[in-house]
Structure formats: C-alpha cells, structure tokens
Short mmCIF file of C-alpha atoms in Angstrom, two decimals:
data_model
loop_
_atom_site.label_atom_id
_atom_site.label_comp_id
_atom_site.label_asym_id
_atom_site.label_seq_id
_atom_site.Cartn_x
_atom_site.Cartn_y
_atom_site.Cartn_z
CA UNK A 1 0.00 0.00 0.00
CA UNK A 2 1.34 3.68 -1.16
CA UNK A 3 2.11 5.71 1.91
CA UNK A 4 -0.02 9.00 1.76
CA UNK A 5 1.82 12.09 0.98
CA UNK A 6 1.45 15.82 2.53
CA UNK A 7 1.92 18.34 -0.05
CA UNK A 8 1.93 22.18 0.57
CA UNK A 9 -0.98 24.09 0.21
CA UNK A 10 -0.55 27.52 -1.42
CA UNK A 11 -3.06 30.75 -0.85
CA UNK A 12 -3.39 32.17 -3.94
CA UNK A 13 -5.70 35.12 -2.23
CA UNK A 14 -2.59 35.78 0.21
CA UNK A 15 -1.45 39.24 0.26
CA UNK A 16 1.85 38.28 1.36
CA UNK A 17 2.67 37.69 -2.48
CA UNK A 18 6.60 37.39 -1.48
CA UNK A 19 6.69 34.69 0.84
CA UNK A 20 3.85 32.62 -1.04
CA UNK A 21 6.26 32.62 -3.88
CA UNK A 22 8.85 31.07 -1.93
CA UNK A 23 6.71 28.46 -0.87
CA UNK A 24 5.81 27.27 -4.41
CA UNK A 25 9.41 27.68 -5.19
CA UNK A 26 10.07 25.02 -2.44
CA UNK A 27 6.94 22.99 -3.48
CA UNK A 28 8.18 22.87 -6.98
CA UNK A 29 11.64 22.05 -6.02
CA UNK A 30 11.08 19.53 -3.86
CA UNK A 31 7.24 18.22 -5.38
CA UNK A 32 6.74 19.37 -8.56
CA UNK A 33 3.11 19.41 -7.15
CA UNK A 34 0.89 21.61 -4.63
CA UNK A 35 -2.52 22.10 -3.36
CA UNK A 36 -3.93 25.74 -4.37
CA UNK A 37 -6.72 27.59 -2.11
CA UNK A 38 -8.66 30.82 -3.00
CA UNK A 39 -8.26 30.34 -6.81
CA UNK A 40 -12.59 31.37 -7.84
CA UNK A 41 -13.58 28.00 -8.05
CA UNK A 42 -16.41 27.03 -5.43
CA UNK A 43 -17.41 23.79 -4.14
CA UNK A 44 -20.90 24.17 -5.31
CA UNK A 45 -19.83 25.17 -9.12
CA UNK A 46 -17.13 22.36 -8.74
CA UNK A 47 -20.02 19.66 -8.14
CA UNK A 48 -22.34 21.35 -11.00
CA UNK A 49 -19.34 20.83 -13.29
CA UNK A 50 -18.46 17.00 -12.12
CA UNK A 51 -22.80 16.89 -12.52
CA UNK A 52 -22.14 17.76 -15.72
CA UNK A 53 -19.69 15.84 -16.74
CA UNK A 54 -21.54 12.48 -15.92
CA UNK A 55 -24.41 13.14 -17.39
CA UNK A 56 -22.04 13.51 -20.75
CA UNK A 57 -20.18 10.30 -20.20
CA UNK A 58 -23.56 8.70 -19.41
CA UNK A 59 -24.75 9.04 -22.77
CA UNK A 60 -24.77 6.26 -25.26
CA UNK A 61 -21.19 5.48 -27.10
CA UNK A 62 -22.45 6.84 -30.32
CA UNK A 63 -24.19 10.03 -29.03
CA UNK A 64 -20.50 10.59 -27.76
CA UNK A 65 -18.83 9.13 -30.68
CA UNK A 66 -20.78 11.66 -32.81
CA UNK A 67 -18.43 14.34 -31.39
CA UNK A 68 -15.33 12.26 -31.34
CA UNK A 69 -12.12 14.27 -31.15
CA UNK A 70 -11.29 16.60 -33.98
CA UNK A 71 -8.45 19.47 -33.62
CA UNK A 72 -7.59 18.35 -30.40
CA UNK A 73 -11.06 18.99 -29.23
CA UNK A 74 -13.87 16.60 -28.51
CA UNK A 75 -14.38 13.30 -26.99
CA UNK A 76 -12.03 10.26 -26.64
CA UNK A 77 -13.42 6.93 -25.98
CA UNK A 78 -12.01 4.14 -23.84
CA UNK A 79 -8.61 2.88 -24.42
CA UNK A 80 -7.91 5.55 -27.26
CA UNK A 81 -4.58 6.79 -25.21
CA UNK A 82 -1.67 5.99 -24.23
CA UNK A 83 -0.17 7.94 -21.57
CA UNK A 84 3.46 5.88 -21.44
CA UNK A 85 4.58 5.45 -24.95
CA UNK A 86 6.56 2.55 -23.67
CA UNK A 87 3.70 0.67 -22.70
CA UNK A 88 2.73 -2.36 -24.05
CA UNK A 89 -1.15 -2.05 -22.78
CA UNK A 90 -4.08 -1.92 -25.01
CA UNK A 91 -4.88 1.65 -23.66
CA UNK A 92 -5.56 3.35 -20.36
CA UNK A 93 -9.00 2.60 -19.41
CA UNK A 94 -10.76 5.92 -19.05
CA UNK A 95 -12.50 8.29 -21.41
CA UNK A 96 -11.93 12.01 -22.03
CA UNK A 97 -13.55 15.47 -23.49
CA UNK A 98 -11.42 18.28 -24.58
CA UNK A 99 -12.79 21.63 -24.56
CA UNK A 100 -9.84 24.45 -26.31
CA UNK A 101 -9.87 28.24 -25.37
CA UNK A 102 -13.17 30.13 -25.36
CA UNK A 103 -10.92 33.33 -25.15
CA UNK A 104 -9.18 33.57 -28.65
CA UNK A 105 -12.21 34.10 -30.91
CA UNK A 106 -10.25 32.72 -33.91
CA UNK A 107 -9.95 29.21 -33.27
CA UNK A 108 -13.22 29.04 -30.27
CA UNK A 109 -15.47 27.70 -33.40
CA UNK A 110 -13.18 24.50 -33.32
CA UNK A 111 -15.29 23.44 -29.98
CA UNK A 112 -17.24 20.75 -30.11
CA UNK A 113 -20.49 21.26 -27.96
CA UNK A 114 -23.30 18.28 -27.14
CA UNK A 115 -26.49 19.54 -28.50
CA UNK A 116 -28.44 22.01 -25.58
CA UNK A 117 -31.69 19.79 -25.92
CA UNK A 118 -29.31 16.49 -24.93
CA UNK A 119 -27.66 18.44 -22.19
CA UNK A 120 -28.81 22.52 -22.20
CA UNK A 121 -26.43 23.82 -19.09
CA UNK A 122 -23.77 21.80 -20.08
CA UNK A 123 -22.23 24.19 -22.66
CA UNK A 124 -22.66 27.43 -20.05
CA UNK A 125 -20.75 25.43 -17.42
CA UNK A 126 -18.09 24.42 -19.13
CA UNK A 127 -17.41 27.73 -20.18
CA UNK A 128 -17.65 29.55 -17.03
CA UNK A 129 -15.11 27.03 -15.33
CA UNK A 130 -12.50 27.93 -18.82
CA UNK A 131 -13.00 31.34 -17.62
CA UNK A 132 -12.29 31.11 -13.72
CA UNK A 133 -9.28 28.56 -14.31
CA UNK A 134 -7.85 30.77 -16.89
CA UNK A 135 -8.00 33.67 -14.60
CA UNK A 136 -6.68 31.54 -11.83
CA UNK A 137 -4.00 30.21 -14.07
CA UNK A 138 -3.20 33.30 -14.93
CA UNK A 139 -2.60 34.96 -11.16
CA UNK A 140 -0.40 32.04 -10.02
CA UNK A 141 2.21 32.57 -13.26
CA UNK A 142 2.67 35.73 -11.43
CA UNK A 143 3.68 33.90 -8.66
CA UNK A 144 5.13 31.76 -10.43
CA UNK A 145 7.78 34.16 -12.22
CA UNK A 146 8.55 35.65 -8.71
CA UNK A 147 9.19 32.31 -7.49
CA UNK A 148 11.99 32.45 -9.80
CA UNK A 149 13.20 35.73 -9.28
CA UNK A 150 11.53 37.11 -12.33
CA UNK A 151 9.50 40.32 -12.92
CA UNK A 152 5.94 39.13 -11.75
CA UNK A 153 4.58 40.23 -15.22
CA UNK A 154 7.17 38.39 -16.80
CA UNK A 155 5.55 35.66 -18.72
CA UNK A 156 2.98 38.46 -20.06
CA UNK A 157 6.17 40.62 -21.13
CA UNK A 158 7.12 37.10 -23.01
CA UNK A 159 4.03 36.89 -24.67
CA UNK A 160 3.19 33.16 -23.21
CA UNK A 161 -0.14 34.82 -21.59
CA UNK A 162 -1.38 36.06 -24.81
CA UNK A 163 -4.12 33.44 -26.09
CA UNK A 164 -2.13 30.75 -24.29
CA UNK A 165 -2.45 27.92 -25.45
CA UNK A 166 -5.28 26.58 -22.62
CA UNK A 167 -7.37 23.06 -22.91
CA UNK A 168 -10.25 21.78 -20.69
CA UNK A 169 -10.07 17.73 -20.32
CA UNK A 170 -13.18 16.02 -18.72
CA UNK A 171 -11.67 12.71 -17.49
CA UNK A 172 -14.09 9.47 -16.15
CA UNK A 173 -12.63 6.35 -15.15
CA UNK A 174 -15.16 3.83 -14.84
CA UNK A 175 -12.80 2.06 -11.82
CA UNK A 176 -13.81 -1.71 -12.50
CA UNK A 177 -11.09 -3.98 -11.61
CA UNK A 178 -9.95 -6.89 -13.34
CA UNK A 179 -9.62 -9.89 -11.80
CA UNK A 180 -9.80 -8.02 -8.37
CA UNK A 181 -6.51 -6.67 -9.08
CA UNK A 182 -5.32 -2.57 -9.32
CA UNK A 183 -4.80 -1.37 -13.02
CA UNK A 184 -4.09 2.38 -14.10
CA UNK A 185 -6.46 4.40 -15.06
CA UNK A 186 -4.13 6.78 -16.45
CA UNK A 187 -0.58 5.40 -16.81
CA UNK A 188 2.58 6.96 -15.64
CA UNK A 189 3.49 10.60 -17.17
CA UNK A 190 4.38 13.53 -16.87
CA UNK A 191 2.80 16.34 -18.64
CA UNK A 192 4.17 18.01 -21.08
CA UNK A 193 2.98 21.44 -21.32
CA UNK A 194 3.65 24.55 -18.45
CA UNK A 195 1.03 24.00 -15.57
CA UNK A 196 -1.79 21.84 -15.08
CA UNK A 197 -4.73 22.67 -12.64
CA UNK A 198 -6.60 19.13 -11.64
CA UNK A 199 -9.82 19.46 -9.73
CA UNK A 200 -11.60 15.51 -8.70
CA UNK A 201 -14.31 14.64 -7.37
CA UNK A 202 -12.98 13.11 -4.03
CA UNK A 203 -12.55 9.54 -5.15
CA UNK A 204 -8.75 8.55 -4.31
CA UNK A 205 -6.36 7.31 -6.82
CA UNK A 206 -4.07 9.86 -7.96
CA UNK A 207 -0.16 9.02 -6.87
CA UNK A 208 2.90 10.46 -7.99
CA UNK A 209 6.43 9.33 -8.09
CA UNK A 210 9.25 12.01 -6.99
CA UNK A 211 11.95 10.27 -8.23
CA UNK A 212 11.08 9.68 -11.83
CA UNK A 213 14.87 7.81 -11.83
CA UNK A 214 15.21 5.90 -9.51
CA UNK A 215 14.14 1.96 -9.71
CA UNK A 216 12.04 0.30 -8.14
CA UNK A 217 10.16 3.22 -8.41
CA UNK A 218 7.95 4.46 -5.20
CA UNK A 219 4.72 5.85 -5.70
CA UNK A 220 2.63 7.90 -3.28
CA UNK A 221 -0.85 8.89 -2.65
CA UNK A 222 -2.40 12.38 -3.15
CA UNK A 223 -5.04 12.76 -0.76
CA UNK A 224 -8.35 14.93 -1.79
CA UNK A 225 -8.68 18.33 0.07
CA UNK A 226 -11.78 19.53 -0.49
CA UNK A 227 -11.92 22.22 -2.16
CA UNK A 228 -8.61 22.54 -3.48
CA UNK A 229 -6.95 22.11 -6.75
CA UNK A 230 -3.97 20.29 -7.33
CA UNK A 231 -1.41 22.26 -9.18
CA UNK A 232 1.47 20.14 -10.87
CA UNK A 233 4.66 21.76 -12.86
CA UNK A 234 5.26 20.16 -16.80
CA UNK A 235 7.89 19.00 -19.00
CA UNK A 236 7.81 22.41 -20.64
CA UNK A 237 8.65 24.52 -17.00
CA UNK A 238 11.38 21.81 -15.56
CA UNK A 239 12.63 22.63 -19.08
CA UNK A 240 12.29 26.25 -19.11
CA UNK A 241 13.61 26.05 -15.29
CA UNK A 242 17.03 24.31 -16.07
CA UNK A 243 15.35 21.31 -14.35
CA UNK A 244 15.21 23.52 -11.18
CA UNK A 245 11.88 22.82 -10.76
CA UNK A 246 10.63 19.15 -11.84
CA UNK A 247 7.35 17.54 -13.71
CA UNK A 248 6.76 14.65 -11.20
CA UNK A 249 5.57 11.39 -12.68
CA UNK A 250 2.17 10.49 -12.02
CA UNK A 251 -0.81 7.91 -12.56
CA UNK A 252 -4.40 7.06 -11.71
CA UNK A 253 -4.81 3.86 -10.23
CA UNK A 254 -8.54 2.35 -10.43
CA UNK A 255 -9.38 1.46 -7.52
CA UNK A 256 -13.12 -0.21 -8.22
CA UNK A 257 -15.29 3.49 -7.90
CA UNK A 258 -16.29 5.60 -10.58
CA UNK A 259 -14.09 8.58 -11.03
CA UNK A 260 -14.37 12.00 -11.76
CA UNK A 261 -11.70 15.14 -13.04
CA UNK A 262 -10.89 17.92 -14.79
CA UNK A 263 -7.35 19.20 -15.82
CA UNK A 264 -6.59 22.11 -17.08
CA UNK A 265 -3.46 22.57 -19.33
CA UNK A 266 -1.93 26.01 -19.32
CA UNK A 267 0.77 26.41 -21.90
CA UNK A 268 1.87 29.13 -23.94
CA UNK A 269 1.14 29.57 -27.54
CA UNK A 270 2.75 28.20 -30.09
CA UNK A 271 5.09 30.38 -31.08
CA UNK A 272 6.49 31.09 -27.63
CA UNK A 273 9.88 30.79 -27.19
CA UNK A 274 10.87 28.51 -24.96
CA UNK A 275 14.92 29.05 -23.64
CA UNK A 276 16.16 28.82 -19.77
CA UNK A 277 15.64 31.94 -17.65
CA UNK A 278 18.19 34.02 -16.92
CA UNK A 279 17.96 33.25 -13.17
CA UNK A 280 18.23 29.30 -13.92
CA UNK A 281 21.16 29.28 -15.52
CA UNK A 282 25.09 30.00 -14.71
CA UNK A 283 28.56 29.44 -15.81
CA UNK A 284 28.60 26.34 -13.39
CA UNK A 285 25.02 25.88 -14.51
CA UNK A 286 24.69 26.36 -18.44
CA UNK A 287 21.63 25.56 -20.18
CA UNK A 288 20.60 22.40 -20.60
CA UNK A 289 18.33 22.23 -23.54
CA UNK A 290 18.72 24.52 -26.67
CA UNK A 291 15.47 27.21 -27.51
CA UNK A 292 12.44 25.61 -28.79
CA UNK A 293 8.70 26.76 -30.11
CA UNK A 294 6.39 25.89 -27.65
CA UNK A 295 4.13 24.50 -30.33
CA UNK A 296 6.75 22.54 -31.82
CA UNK A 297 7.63 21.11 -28.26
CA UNK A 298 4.08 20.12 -27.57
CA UNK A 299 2.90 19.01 -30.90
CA UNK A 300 6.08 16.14 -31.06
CA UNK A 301 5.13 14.95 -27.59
CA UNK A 302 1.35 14.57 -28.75
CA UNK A 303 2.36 12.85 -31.86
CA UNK A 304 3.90 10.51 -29.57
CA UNK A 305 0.67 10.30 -27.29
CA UNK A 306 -1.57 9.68 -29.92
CA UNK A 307 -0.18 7.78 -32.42
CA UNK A 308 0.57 9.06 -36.55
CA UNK A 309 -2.86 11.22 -36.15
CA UNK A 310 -1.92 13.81 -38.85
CA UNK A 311 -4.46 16.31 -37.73
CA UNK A 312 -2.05 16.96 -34.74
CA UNK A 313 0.07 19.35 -36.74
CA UNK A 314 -1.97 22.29 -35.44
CA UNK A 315 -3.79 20.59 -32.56
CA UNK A 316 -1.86 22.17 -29.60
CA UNK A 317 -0.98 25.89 -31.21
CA UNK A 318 -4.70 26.57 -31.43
#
C-alpha cells in the first residue's frame, strides 16, 4: 500500500505575495506538485461541473462518438490513449472530453459542444469554469515568475499569456477492476505542457512518483482536500527552469469506484519561445536544452501520445 503524501498548500488570495512565492518555489523544487486555495472556483460550481460531466459520459457510445475528437477537441473513448509510450497495454482505461480556449475568438469555433436539448447547461458550465481557471492560471504565473526571481509580469512581457495555449479535459474512469486486481487508469506521465490545474471529485487514486529515476520506483498517494486544486509543474517549466523545478511522474490507479476530473493545461502559444531563464542558468550551470517553439515542443510529444494522427500538426498551437 502507497504511503499518503502531505503536499503544501498555497493561498493564492494571500497578500503576502513574497513569501507565497517562496513556498511554491520550495513545493516545486522539492514536489513538482501543490494544493492551491482561494483560486474562484467554489465547491458548489465544482459539483455542478463534475454533474455535468456524468451526465455527458452517461450518454450512449455513439451520441459521444458523434463528437469524437477533432483538432484536439472533442471526446475520446475508452482505451484511445496511451499515456506511457513505452507501454505495451491496449490503452488506459478511461474516457476524455477536450474543450480548447473560449478566449481567442479565432480558433473558439473549433469546440465541439453536445447539442443544448441532450444536455442545455452543459455548454454554459463548461465555459464559465474555462473562464475562472484561466484567470486563476493566470494569477499564479505571477507567482510563479517571482518564485523564480523574475518580474511578476514576466511571462505576459514574453508573450506566453497572450491566447495561451489553454485546454479543458473532462476525465471518467469507470474504476472496474480486473480480476480483483489494481490497473491504471491513467498510466505513468508527466505532462508536457507549463502547468496543469486538476480538480476531482474526491474519489482517491491519484499518486505520484518524486523520483522519476530511480528503480524500483515508489509511488505515493495524493489525498483529496476539499476544495482545493492540485497544481502540478510540466515538461515544458522543468525545461524552461534548467530542471530547477521538476514535472513529477504520475498515474491514476482504479481502484473499483467511478471517477471523476478535470485538468486544465496552461501552456503558452505556439510560437512562444521557450529558452532557460536568466535566473536558472550560470557558468557552473549552463543551459541544458537549446530554444524551442512551444508548439513545436508540444505538438512532437502529442504525436507521440496519440499515435501518426496527422491532424495533430496544429492541434496544440490553437
């Protein structure tokens, strides 16, 4: 049994801006991975939008199928993933929707919608939690950039908070076990983009692994605090950060209930460039990974994901 692990919470309403940045500073160091408080998102939206999402998943296969994933946006059924391209599995056994930005007006007609008389909030909901994550998303970057002794309007200066690059992913895990024995819902991985924001619905089975080298590898739980998100760093930051701070490895175990989440993917846009920071790098310590697009970045790790999809080429930049 995977010992339970106590992660730092972070205040993102506290006014003492200086020393919360330290803290995530020492939470990414050390986690990769932190609870966030204050962030706009109430309990009672939070259980309308997990509401929401099972009445979707609920539906029959081909209701869902008819809005099956196109541009990165849509539904994915059962087993149509891979998190761990190394793994020999058939798929990871859950089921996904993928909602891109309702902020950039150019590519917000690429969202695929179930029809308002099958589900008529569902649309509305969705939306309004794109909007308070984004803002959330947005004030903890803030924090984020002081953490690493950057100007707190750094990444705007950059241009990664213009139409960044945000997705919406309904997840549901339908937990059965096979055999009476543990599988993974979602296999190990990191993610690959800048920040995630991960809200669930209280059901356990979300672990990580600090030590993505070391063998045998030991995997902890993250316990549910109600009414918290769960903030993890990606490939892109520990990149961006010289590997100061680190994308943790992580899974979803099934553990024979139903499960609910969200995750929200904050990158940049595509044509952000992504080099080391000034303050992560030093003559002792030089950079450790040449420049790269962000959307060049993301889209190779996708292709990876998902197979020889060709309609990835633009999927992540939108």
């Amino acid at each position: 049994m995977a010992a339970t692990l106590s992660l730092p919470i972070i205040d993102l309403s506290s006014p003492h801006r200086l020393s919360t940045a330290d803290s995530i500073r020492q939470a990414c160091v050390e986690y990769g991975f932190f609870y966030l408080v204050n962030h706009g998102v109430d309990t009672q939206f939070l259980r309308k939008v997990f509401h929401q999402s099972a009445h979707f998943f609920s539906l029959p296969l081909q209701h869902k199928m008819d809005l099956a994933r196109k541009e990165y946006r849509g539904y994915t059924p059962l087993y149509a993933e891979t998190l761990h391209p190394t793994s020999l599995s058939k798929g990871d056994p859950k089921e996904s929707y993928y909602i891109g930005s309702v902020e950039d007006t150019s590519v917000t007609h690429l969202n695929q919608w179930p029809s308002q008389e099958l589900l008529p909030n569902w649309k509305p909901t969705m939306e309004s939690l794109f909007w308070k994550l984004l803002a959330a998303g947005k004030n903890l970057l803030t924090l984020i950039a002081m953490s690493l002794n950057l100007d707190e309007d750094y990444f705007e200066k950059i241009g990664a908070l213009n139409k960044p690059a945000a997705f919406l992913r309904l997840l549901h895990y339908p937990g059965e076990l096979v055999s009476g024995e543990q599988i993974c819902g979602a296999s190990p991985h990191s993610d690959y983009g800048m920040v995630t924001l991960l809200m669930t619905d209280g059901v356990p089975g979300l672990q990580i692994c600090k030590d993505k080298f070391k063998e045998p590898q030991v995997w902890e739980d993250v316990s549910h605090v109600e009414g918290a998100l769960i903030v993890n760093i990606g490939d892109l930051l520990e990149r961006w950060t010289n590997c100061l701070y680190r994308s943790t490895l992580h899974r979803v175990m099934s553990t024979g209930k139903e499960r609910y989440s969200a995750a929200f993917f904050f990158d940049p846009p595509s044509d952000c460039l992504v080099e080391c920071f000034e303050s992560c790098c030093s003559e002792s310590s030089p950079p450790r990974f040449p420049p790269i697009r962000s959307g060049d970045y993301l889209n190779e790790r996708f292709r990876l994901t998902y197979g020889s999809e060709r309609e990835l080429k633009c999927s992540i930049s939108t």
